[in-house]
mmCIF file of C-alpha atoms in Angstrom:
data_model
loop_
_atom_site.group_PDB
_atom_site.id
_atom_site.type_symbol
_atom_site.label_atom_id
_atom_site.label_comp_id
_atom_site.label_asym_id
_atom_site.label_seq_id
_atom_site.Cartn_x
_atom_site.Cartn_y
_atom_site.Cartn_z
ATOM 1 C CA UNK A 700 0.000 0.000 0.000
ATOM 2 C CA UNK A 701 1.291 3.645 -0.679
ATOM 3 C CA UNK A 702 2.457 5.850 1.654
ATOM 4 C CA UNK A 703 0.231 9.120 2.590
ATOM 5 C CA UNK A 704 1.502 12.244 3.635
ATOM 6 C CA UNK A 705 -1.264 14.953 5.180
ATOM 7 C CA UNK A 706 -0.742 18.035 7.263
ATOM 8 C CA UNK A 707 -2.921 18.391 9.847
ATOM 9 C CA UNK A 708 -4.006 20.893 12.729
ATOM 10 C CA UNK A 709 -4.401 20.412 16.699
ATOM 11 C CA UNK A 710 -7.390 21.612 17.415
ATOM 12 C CA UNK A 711 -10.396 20.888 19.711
ATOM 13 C CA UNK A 712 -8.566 18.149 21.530
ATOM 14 C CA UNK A 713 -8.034 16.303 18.303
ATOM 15 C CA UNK A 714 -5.910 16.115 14.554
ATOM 16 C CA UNK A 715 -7.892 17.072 11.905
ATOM 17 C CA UNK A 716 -6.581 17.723 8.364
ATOM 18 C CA UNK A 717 -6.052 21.026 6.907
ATOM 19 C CA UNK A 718 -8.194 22.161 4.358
ATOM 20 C CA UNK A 719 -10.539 20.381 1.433
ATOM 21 C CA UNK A 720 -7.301 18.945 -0.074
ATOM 22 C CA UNK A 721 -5.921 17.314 3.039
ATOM 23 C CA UNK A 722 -9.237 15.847 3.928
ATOM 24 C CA UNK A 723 -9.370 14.096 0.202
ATOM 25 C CA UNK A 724 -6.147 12.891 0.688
ATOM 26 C CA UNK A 725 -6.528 11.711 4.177
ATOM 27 C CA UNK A 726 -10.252 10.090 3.071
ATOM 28 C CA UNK A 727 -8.857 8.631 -0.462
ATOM 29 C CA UNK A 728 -6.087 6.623 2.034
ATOM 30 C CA UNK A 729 -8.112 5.397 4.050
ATOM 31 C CA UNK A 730 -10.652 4.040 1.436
ATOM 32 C CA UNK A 731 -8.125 1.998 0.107
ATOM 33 C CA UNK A 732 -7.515 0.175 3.827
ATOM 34 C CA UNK A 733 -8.893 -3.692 4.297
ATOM 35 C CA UNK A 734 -11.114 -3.423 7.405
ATOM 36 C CA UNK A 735 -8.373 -4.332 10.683
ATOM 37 C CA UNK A 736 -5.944 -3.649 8.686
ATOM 38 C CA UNK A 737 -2.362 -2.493 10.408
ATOM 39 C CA UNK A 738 -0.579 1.283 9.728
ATOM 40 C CA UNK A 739 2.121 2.797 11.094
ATOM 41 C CA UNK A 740 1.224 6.696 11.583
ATOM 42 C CA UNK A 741 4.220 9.504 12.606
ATOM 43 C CA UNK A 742 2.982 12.543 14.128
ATOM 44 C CA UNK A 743 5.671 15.343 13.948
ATOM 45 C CA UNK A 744 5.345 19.038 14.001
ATOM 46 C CA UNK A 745 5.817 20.872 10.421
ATOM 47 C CA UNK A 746 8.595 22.125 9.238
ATOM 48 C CA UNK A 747 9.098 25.100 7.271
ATOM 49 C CA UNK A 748 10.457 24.763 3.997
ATOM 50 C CA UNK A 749 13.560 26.998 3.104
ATOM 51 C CA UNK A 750 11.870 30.641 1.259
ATOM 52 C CA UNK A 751 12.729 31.638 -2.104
ATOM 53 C CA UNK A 752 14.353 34.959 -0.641
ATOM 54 C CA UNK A 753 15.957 32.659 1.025
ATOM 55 C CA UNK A 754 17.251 30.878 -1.841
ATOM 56 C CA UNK A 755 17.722 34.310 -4.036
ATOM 57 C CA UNK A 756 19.742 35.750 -2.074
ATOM 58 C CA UNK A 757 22.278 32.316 -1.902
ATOM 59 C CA UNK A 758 22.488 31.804 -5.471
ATOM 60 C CA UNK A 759 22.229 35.684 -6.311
ATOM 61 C CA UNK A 760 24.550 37.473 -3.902
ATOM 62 C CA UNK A 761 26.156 34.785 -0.956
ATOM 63 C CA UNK A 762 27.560 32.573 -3.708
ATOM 64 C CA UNK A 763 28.892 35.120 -6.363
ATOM 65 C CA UNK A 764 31.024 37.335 -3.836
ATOM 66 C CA UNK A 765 32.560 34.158 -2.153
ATOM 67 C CA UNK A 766 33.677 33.192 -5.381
ATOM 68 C CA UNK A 767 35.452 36.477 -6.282
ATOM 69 C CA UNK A 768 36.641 36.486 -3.147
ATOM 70 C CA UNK A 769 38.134 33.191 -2.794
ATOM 71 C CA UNK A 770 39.449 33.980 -6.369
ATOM 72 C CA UNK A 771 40.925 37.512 -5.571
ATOM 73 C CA UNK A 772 42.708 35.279 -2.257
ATOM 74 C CA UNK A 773 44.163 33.096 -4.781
ATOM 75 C CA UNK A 774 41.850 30.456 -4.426
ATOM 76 C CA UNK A 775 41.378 29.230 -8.289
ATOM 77 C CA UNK A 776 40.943 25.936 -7.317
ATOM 78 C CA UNK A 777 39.834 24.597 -4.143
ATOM 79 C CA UNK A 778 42.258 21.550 -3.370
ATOM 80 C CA UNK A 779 44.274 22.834 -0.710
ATOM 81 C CA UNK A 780 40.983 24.454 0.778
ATOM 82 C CA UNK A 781 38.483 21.989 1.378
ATOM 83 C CA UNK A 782 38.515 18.672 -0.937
ATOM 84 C CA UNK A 783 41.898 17.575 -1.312
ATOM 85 C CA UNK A 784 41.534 17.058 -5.080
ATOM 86 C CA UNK A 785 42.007 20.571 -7.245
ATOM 87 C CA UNK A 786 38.340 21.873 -8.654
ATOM 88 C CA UNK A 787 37.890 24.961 -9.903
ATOM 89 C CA UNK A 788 36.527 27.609 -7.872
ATOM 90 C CA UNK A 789 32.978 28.272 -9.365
ATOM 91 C CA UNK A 790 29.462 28.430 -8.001
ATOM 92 C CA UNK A 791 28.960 25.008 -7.949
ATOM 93 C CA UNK A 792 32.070 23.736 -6.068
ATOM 94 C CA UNK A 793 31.997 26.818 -3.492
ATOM 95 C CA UNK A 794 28.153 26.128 -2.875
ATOM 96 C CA UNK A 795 29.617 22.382 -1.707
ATOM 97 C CA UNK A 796 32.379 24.201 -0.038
ATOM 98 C CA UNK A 797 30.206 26.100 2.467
ATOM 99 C CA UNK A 798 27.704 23.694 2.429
ATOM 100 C CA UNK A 799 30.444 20.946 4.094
ATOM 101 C CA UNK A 800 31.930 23.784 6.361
ATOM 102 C CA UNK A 801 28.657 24.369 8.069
ATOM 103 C CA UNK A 802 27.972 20.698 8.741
ATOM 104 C CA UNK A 803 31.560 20.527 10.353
ATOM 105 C CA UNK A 804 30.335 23.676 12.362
ATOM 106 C CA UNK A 805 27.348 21.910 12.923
ATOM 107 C CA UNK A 806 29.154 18.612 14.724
ATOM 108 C CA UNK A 807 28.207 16.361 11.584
ATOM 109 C CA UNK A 808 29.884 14.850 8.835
ATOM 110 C CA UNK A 809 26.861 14.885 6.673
ATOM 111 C CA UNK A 810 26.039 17.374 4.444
ATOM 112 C CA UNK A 811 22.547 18.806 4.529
ATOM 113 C CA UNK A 812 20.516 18.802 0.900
ATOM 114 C CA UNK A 813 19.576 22.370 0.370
ATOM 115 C CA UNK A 814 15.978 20.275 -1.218
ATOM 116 C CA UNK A 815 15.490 19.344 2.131
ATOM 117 C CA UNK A 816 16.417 22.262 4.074
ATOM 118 C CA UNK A 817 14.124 24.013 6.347
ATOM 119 C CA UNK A 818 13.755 27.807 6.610
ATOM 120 C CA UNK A 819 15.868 27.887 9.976
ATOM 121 C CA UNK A 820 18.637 25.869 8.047
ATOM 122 C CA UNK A 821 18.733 27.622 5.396
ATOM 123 C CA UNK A 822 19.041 30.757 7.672
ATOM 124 C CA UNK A 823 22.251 28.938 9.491
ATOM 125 C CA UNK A 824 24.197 27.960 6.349
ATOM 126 C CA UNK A 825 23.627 31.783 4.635
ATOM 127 C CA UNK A 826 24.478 33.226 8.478
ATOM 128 C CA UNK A 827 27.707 31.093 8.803
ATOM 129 C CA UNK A 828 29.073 31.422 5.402
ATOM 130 C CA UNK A 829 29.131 35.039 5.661
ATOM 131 C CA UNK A 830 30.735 34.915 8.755
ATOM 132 C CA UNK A 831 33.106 32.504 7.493
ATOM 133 C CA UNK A 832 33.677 34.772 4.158
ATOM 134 C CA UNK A 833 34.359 37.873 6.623
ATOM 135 C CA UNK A 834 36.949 35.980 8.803
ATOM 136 C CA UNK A 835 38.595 34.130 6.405
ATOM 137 C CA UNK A 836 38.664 36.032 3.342
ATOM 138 C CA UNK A 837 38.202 39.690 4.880
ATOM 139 C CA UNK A 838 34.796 39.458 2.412
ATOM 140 C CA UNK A 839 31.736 41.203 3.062
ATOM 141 C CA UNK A 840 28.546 39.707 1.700
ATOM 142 C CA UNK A 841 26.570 42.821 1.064
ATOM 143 C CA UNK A 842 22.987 42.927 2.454
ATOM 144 C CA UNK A 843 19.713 41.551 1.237
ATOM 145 C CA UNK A 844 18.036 44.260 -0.345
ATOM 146 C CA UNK A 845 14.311 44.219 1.100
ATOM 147 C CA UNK A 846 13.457 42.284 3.868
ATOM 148 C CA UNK A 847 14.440 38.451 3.599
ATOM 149 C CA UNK A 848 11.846 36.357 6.374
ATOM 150 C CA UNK A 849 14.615 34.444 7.761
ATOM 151 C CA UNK A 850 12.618 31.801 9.509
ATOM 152 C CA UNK A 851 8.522 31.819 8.594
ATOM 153 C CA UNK A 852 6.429 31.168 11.579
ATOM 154 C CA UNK A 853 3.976 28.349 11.233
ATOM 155 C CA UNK A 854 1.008 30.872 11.376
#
């Protein structure tokens, strides 16, 4: 049997699905269940996926001016930096780069998938790669222009 995924609210004492959608999903599920049949159900508060501010200002203004900076420090490729094999420094191996030194900061030798990222880690790795630019490189990431919601509240 398939695996169902619904989001649903505490309220008077009890779960009940969010909205029209949830309830068809929730209802179409359990249609499909053999009377005493056996499920396994995980109740865990929601998470908020990473914003697209969020994810702008990475690949628009965090990324780019790590890259010139690691380039104007000399950094063309990264081998001596971080991997121990010599890539060029470009978007896509710096974006690795930070990604791996914030999971060291973190305690972890696994790197998080910005796909499965919530808003709150998002806000960590873009927080501790400036900080890392700044103290490493002597880079400052400008500003987000406009007001970036760092960390949406469930409500």
């Amino acid at each position: 049997m398939a695996k169902a995924t619904f989001i649903c609210e505490f309220r008077d004492g009890s779960l009940h699905p969010v909205g029209q959608s949830m309830s068809r999903v929730k209802a179409d599920y359990l249609a499909t269940c053999a009377d005493k049949s056996l499920h396994q159900v995980t109740i865990q508060p929601k998470r908020n996926s990473k914003t697209r501010a969020q994810l702008g200002y990475w690949y628009a203004v965090v990324i780019p001016t790590i890259v010139d900076a690691l380039k104007a420090a000399g950094y063309d490729t990264l081998g001596e930096l971080a991997f121990g094999v010599e890539l060029q420094t470009n978007p896509i191996t710096v974006d690795e780069l930070l990604k791996g030194l914030y999971a060291m900061h973190l305690g972890t030798d696994k790197t998080l998938l910005k796909r499965r990222m919530t808003d709150e880690q998002m806000s960590g790795l873009i927080e501790h790669s400036c900080r890392w630019a700044a103290q490493n490189l002597g880079a400052v990431v400008p500003a987000a222009d406009g007001e970036i919601e760092w960390q949406t509240s469930t409500k």
